[in-house]
PDB file of C-alpha atoms and ligand atoms in Angstrom:
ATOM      1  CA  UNK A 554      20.441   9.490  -4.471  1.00 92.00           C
ATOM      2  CA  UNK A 555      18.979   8.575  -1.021  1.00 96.00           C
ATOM      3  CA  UNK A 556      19.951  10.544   1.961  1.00 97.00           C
ATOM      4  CA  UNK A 557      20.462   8.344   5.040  1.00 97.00           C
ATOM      5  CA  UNK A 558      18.760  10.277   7.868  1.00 97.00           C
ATOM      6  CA  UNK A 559      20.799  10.072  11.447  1.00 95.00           C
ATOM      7  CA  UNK A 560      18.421  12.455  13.263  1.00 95.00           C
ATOM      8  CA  UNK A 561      15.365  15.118  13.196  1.00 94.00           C
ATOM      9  CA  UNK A 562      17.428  17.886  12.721  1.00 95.00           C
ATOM     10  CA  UNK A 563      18.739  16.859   9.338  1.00 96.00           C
ATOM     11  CA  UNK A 564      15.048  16.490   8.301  1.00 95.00           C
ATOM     12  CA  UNK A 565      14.073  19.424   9.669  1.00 91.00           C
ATOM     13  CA  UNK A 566      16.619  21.308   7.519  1.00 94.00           C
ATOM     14  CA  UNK A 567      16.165  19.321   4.391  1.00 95.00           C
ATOM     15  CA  UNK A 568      12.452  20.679   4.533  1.00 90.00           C
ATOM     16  CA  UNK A 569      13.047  23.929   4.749  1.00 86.00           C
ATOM     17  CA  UNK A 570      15.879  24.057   2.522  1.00 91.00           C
ATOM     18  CA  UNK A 571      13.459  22.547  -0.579  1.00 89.00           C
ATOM     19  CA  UNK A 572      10.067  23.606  -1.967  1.00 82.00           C
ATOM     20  CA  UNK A 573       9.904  20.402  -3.858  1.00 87.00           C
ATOM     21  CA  UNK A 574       8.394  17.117  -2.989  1.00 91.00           C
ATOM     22  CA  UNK A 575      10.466  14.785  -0.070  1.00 95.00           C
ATOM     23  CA  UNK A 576       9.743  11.445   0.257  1.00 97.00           C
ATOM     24  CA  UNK A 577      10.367   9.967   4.175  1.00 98.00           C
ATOM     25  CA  UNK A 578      11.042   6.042   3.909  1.00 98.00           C
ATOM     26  CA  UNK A 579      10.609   4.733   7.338  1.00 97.00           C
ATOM     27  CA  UNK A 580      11.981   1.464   8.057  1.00 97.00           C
ATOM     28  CA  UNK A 581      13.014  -1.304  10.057  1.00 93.00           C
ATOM     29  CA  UNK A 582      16.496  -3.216   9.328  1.00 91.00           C
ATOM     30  CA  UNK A 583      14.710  -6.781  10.283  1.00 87.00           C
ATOM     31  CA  UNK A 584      11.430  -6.647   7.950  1.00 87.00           C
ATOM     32  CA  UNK A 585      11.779  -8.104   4.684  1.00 87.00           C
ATOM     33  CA  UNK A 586       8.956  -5.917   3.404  1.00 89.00           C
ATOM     34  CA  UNK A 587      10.829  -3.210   4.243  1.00 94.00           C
ATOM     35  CA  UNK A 588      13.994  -4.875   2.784  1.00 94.00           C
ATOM     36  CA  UNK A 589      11.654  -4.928  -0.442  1.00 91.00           C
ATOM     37  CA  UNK A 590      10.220  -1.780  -0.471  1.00 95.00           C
ATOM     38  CA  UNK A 591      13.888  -0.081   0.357  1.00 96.00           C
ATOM     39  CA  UNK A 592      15.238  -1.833  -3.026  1.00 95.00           C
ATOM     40  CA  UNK A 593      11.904  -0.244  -4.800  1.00 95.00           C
ATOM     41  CA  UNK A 594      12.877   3.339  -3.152  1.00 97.00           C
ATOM     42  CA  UNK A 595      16.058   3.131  -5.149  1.00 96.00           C
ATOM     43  CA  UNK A 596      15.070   2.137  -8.040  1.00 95.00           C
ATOM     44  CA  UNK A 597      12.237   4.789  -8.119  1.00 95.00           C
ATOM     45  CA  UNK A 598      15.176   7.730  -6.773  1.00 96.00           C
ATOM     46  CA  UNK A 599      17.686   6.098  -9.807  1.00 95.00           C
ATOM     47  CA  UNK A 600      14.731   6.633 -12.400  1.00 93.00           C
ATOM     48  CA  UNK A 601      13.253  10.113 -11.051  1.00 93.00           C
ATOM     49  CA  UNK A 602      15.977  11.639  -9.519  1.00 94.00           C
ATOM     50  CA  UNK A 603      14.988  15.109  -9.796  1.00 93.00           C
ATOM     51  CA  UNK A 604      11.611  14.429  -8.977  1.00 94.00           C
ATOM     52  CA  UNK A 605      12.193  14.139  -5.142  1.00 96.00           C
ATOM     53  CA  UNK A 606      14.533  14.359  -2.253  1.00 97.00           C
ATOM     54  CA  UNK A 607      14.539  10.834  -0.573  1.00 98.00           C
ATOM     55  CA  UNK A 608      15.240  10.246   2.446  1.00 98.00           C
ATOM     56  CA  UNK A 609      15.380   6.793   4.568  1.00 98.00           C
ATOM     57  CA  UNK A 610      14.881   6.583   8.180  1.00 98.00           C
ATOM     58  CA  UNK A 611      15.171   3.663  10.323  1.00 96.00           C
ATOM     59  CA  UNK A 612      12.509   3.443  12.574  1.00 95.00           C
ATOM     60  CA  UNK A 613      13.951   1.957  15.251  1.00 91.00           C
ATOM     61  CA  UNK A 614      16.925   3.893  15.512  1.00 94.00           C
ATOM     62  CA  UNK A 615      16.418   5.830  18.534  1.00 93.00           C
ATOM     63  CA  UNK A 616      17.910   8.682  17.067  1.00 95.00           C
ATOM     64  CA  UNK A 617      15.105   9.149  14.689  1.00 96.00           C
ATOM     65  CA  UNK A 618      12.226   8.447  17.346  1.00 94.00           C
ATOM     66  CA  UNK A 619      11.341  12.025  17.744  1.00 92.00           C
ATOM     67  CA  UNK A 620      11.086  11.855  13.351  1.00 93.00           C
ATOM     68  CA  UNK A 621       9.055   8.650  13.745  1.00 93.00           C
ATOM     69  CA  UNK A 622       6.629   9.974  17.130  1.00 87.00           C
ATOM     70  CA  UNK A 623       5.795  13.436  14.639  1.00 84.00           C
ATOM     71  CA  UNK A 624       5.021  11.822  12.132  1.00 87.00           C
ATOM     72  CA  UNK A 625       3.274   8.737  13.806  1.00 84.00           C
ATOM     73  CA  UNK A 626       4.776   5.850  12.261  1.00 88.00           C
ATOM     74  CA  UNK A 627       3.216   3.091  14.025  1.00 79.00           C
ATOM     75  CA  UNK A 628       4.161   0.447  11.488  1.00 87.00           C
ATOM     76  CA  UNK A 629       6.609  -0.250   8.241  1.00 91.00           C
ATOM     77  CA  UNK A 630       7.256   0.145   5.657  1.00 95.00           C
ATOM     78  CA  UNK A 631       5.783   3.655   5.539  1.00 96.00           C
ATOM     79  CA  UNK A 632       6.379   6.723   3.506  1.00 95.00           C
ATOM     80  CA  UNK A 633       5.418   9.942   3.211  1.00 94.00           C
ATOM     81  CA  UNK A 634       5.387  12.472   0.635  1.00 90.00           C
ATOM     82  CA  UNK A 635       5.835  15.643   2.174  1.00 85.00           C
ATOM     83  CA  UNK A 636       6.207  19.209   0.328  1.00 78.00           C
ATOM     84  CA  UNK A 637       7.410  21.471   3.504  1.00 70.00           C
ATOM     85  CA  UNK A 638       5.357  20.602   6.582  1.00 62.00           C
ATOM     86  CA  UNK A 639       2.615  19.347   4.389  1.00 63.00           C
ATOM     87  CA  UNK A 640       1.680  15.225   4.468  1.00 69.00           C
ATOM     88  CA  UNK A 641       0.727  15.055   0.866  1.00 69.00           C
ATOM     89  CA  UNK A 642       0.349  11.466   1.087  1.00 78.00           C
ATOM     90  CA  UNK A 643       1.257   8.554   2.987  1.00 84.00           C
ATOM     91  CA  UNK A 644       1.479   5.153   1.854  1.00 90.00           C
ATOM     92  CA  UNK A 645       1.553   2.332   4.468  1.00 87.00           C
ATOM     93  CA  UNK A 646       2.652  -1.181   3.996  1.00 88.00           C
ATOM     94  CA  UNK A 647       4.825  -2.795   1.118  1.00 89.00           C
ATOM     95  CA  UNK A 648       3.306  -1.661  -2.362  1.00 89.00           C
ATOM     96  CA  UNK A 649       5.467  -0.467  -4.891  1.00 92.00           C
ATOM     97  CA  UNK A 650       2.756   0.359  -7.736  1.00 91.00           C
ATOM     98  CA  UNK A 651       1.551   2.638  -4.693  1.00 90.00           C
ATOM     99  CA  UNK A 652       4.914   4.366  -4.129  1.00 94.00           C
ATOM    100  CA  UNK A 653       5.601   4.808  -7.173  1.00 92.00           C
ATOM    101  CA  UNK A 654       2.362   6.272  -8.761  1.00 89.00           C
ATOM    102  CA  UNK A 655       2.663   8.724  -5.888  1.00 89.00           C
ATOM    103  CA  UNK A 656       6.128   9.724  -6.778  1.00 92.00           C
ATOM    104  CA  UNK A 657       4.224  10.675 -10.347  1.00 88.00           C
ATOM    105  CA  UNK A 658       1.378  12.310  -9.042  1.00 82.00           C
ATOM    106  CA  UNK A 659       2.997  14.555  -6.547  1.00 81.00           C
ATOM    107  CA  UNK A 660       6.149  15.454  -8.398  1.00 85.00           C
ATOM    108  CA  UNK A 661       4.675  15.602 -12.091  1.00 75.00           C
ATOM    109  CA  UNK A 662       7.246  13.378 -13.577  1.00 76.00           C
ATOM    110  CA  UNK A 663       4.929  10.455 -14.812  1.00 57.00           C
ATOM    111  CA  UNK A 664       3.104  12.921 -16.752  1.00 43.00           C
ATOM    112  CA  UNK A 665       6.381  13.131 -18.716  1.00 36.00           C
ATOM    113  CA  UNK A 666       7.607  10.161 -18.893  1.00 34.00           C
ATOM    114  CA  UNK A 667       5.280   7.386 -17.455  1.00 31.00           C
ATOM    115  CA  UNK A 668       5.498   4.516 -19.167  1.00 32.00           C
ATOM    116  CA  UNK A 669       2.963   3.085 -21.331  1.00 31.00           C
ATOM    117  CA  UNK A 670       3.165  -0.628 -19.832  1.00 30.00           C
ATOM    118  CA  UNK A 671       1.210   1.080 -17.022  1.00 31.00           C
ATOM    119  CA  UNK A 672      -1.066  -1.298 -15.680  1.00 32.00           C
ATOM    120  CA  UNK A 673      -4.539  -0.510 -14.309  1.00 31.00           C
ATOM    121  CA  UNK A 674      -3.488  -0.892 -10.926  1.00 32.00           C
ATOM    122  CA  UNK A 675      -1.510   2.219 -11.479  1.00 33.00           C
ATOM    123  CA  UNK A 676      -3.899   5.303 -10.986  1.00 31.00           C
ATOM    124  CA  UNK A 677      -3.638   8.012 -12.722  1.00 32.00           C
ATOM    125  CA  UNK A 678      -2.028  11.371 -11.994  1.00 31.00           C
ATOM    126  CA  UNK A 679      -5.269  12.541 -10.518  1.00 30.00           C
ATOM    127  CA  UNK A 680      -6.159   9.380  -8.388  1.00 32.00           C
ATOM    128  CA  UNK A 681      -6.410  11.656  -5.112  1.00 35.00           C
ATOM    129  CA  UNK A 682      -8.818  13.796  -7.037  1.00 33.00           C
ATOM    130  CA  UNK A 683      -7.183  17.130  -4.755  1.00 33.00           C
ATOM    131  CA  UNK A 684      -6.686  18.804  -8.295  1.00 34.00           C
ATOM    132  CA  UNK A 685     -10.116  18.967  -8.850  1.00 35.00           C
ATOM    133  CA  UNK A 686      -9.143  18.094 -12.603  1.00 38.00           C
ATOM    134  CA  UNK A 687     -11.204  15.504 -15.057  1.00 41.00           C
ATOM    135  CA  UNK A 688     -14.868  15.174 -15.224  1.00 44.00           C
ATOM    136  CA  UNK A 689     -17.227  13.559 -12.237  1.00 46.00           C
ATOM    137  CA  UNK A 690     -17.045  10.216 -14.293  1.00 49.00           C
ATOM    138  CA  UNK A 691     -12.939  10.054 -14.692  1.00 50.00           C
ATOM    139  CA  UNK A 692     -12.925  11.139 -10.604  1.00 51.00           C
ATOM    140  CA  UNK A 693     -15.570   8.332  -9.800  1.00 55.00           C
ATOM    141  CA  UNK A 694     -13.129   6.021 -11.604  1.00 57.00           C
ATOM    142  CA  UNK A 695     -10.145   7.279  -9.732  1.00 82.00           C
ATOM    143  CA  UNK A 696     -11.434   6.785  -6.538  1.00 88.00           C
ATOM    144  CA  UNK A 697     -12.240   2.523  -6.876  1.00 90.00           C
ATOM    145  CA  UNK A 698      -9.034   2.420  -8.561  1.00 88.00           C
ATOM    146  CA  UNK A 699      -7.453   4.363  -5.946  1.00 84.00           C
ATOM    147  CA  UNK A 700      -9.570   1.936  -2.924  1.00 91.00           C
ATOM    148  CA  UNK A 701      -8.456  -1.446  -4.566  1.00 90.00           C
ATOM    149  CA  UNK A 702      -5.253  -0.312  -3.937  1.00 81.00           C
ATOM    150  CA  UNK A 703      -5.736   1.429  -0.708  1.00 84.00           C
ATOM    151  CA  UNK A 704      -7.501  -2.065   0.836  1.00 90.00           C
ATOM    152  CA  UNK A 705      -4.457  -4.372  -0.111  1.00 83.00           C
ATOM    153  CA  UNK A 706      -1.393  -1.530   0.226  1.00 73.00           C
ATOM    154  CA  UNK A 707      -0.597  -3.847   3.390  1.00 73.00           C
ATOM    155  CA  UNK A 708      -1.679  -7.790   3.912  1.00 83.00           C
ATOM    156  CA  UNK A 709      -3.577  -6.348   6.991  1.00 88.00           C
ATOM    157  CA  UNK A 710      -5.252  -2.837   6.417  1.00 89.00           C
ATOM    158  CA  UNK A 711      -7.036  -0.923   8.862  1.00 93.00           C
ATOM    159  CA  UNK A 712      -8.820   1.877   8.059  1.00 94.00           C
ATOM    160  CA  UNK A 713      -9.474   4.179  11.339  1.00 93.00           C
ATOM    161  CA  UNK A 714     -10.552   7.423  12.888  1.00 93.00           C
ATOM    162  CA  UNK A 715      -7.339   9.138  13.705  1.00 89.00           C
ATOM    163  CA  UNK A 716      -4.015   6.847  13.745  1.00 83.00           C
ATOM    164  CA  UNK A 717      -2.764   3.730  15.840  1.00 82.00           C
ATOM    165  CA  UNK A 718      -1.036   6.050  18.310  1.00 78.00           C
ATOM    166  CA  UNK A 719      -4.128   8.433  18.525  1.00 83.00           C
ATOM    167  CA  UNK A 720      -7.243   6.752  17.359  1.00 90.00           C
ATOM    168  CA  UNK A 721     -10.255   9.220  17.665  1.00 91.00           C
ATOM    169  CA  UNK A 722     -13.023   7.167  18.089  1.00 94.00           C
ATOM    170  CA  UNK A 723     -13.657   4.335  20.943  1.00 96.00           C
ATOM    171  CA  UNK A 724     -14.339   1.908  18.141  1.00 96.00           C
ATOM    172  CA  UNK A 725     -11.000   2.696  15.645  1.00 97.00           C
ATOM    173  CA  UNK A 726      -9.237   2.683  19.761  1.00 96.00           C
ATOM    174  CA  UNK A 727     -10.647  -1.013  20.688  1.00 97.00           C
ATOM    175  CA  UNK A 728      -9.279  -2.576  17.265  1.00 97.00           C
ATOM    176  CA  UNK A 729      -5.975  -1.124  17.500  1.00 95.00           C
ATOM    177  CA  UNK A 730      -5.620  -2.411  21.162  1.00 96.00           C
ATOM    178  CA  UNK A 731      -6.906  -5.956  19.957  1.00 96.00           C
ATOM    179  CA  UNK A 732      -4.107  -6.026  16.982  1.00 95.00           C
ATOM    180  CA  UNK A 733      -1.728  -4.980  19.621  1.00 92.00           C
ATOM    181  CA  UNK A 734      -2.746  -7.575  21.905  1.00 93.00           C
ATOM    182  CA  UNK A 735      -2.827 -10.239  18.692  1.00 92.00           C
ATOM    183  CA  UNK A 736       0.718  -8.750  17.428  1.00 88.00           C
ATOM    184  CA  UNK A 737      -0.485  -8.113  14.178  1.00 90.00           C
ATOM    185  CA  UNK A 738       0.967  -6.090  11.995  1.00 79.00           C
ATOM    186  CA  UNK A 739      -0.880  -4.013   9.698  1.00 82.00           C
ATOM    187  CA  UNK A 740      -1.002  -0.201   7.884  1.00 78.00           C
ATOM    188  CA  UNK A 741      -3.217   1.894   8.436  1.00 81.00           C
ATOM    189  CA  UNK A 742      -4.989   4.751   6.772  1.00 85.00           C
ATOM    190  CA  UNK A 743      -6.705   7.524   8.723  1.00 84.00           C
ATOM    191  CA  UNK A 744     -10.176   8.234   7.044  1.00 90.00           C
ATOM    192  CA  UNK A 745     -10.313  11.408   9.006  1.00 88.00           C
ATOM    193  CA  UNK A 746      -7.786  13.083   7.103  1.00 79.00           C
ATOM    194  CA  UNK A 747      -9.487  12.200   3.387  1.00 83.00           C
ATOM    195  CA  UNK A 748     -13.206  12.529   3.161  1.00 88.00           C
ATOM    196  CA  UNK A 749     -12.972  10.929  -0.372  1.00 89.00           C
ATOM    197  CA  UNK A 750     -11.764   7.669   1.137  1.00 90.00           C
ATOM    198  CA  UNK A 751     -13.695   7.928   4.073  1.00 94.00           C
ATOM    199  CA  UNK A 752     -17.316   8.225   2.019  1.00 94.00           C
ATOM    200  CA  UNK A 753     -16.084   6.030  -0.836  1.00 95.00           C
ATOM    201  CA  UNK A 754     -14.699   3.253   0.807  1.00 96.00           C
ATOM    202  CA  UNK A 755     -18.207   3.077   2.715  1.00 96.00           C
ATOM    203  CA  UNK A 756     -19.703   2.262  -0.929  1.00 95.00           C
ATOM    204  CA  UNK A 757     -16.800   0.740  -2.544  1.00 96.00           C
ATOM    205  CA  UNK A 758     -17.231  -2.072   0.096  1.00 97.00           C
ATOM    206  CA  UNK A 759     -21.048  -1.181   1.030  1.00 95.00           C
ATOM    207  CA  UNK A 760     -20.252  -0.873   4.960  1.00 97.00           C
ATOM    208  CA  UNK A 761     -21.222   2.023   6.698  1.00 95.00           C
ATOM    209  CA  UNK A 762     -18.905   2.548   9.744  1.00 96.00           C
ATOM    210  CA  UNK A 763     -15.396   2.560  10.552  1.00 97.00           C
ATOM    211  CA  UNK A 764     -13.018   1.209  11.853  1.00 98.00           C
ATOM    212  CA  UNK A 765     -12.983  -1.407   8.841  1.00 98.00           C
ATOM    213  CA  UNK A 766     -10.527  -4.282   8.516  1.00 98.00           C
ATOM    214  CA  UNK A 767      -9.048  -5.636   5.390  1.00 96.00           C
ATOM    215  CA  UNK A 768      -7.298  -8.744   5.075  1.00 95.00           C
ATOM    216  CA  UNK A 769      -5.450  -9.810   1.563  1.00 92.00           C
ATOM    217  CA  UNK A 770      -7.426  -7.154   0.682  1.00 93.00           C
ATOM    218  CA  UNK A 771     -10.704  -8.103   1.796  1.00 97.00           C
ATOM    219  CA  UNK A 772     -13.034  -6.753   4.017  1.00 98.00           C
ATOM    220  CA  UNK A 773     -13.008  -8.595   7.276  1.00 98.00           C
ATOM    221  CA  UNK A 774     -15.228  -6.132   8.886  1.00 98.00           C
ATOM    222  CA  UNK A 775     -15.754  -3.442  11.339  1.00 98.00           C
ATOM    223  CA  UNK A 776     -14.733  -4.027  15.489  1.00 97.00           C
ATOM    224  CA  UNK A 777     -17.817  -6.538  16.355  1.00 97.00           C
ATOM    225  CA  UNK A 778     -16.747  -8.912  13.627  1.00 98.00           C
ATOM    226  CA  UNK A 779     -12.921  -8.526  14.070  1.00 98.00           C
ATOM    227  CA  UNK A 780     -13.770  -9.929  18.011  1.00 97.00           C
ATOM    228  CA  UNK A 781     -15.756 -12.369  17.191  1.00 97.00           C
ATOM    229  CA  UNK A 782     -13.080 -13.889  14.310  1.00 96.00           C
ATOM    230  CA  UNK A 783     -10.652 -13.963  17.204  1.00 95.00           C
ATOM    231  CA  UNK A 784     -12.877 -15.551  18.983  1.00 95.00           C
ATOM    232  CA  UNK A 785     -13.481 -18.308  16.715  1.00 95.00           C
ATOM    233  CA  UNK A 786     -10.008 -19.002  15.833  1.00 92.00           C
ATOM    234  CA  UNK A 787      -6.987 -17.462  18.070  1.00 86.00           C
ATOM    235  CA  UNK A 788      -4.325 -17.053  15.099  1.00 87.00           C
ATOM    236  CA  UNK A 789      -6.630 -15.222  12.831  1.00 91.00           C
ATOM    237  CA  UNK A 790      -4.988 -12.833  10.642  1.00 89.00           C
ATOM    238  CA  UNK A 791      -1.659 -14.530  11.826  1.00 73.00           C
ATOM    239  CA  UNK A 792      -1.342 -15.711   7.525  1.00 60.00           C
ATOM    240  CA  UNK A 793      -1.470 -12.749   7.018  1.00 44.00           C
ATOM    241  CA  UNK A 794       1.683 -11.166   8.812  1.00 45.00           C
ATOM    242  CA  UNK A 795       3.746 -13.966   8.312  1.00 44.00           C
ATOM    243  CA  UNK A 796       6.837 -12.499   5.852  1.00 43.00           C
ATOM    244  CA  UNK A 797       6.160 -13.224   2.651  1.00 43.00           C
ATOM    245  CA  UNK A 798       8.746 -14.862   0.766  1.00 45.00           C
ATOM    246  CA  UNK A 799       7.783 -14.048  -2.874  1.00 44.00           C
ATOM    247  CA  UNK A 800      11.417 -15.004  -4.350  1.00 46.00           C
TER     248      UNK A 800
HETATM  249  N1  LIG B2078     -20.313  -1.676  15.830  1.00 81.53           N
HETATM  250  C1  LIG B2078     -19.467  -0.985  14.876  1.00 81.53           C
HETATM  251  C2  LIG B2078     -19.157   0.366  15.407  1.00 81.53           C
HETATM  252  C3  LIG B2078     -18.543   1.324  14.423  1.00 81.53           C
HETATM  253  C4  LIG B2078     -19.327   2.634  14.309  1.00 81.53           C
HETATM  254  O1  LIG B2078     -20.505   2.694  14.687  1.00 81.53           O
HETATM  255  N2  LIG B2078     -18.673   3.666  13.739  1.00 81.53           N
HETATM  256  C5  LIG B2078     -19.314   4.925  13.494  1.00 81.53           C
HETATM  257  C6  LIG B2078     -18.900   5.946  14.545  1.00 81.53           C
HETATM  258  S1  LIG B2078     -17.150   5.998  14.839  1.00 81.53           S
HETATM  259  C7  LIG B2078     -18.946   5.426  12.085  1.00 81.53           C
HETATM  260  O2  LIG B2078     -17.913   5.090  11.553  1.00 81.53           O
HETATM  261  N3  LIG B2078     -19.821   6.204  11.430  1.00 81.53           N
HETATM  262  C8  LIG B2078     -19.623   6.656  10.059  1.00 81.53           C
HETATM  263  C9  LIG B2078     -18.701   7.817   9.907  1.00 81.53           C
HETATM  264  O3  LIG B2078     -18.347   8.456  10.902  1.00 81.53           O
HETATM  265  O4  LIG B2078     -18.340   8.125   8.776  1.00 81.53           O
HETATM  266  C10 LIG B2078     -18.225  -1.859  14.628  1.00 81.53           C
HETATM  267  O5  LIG B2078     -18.291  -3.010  14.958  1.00 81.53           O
HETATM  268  O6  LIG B2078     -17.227  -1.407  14.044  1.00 81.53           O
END
């Protein structure tokens, strides 16, 4: 079952009523991605039901925009898995492998029950390595897994210092401002909050800095090479955020 939210309070209650994992689907009524990713939400909440308390929001309502300013949603789709007032894990942009291997991880159902047909884009339960189980090899695997995922969760991915709404770092601020300018849409992940990202992806795609740029996931580059691509060519990225009509 999903719980339509109509306002902060009900959240607010819902988290302290439960110890047990809540998932927060923000969205927007327009998007198809989010159209997609709501239809993926329900199938996961039919097939785990006791594995979560699910909850959609939509974004724009301006009901929820005290929901959407705490938790600085910036763009959708976007969920979070939240146990209490702790962000377990937030997954930005329209990937359902992503959603759902996080409904596994944090609630401990696909240990159960996860079916075999799991493909290697699905991490396993320890992909976030914040169990500290498995040996250094299985983490080191975990991680690229976990990256190749992270860099194409959304067409356009930005990885940052701090969020869109509160970059913290002139650089991570610049590129948000120029995406703003550009209107495109992208998720984002904040490297600040996840030190395994933030060294690994600095291997994973051997660049040293952030803010870095992914586009289908591929590395575009940090802020110097993001201006000078819109330079070169005005609608740059602009592929990339058109809706995708898969079906
Ligand atoms: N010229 C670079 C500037 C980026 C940069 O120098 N970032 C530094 C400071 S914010 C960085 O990420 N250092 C590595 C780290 O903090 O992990 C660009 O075009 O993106």
């Amino acid at each position: 079952m999903i719980i339509q939210i109509k306002n902060e309070e009900e959240v607010t209650a819902i988290l302290n009523k439960t110890d047990g994992l809540v998932i927060l689907n923000f969205y927007a009524a327009w998007a198809e991605p989010c159209a997609r990713m709501n239809q993926v939400f329900e199938a996961i909440a039919a097939e785990y039901p006791d594995a979560a308390t699910y909850l959609s929001i939509d974004a724009e309502d301006e009901a929820n925009a005290s929901t959407t300013e705490k938790y600085d949603v910036s763009a959708v789709p976007y969920f979070l898995f939240l146990k209490g007032e702790a962000v377990l894990e937030q997954v930005s942009g329209a990937d359902p492998a992503l959603l759902k291997s996080g409904v596994e991880k944090h609630s401990g159902v696909g240990s159960l029950n996860l079916p075999a047909k799991q493909s290697t884009a699905n991490p396993s339960s320890t992909a976030n390595g914040a169990s500290g189980e498995g040996g250094d090899e299985g983490i080191v695997e975990d991680i690229n897994v976990r990256l190749e995922k992270l860099v194409s969760a959304a067409p356009v991915m930005l990885f940052m210092k701090g969020t869109p709404s509160q970059p913290q770092c002139g650089f991570s601020r610049q590129l948000v401002a120029l995406l703003r300018e550009r209107e495109v849409r992208y998720g984002f992940f904040n490297i600040l909050a996840d030190d395994e990202v933030r060294q690994g992806l600095k291997i994973f795609s051997d660049w040293p800095t952030y803010p870095q740029l992914y586009n289908e996931g591929i590395l575009v580059g940090g802020l110097d090479i993001v201006k000078e691509e819109f330079e070169n060519d005005p609608d740059f990225l602009r592929p990339g955020i058109a809706t995708p009509t898969t079906d």
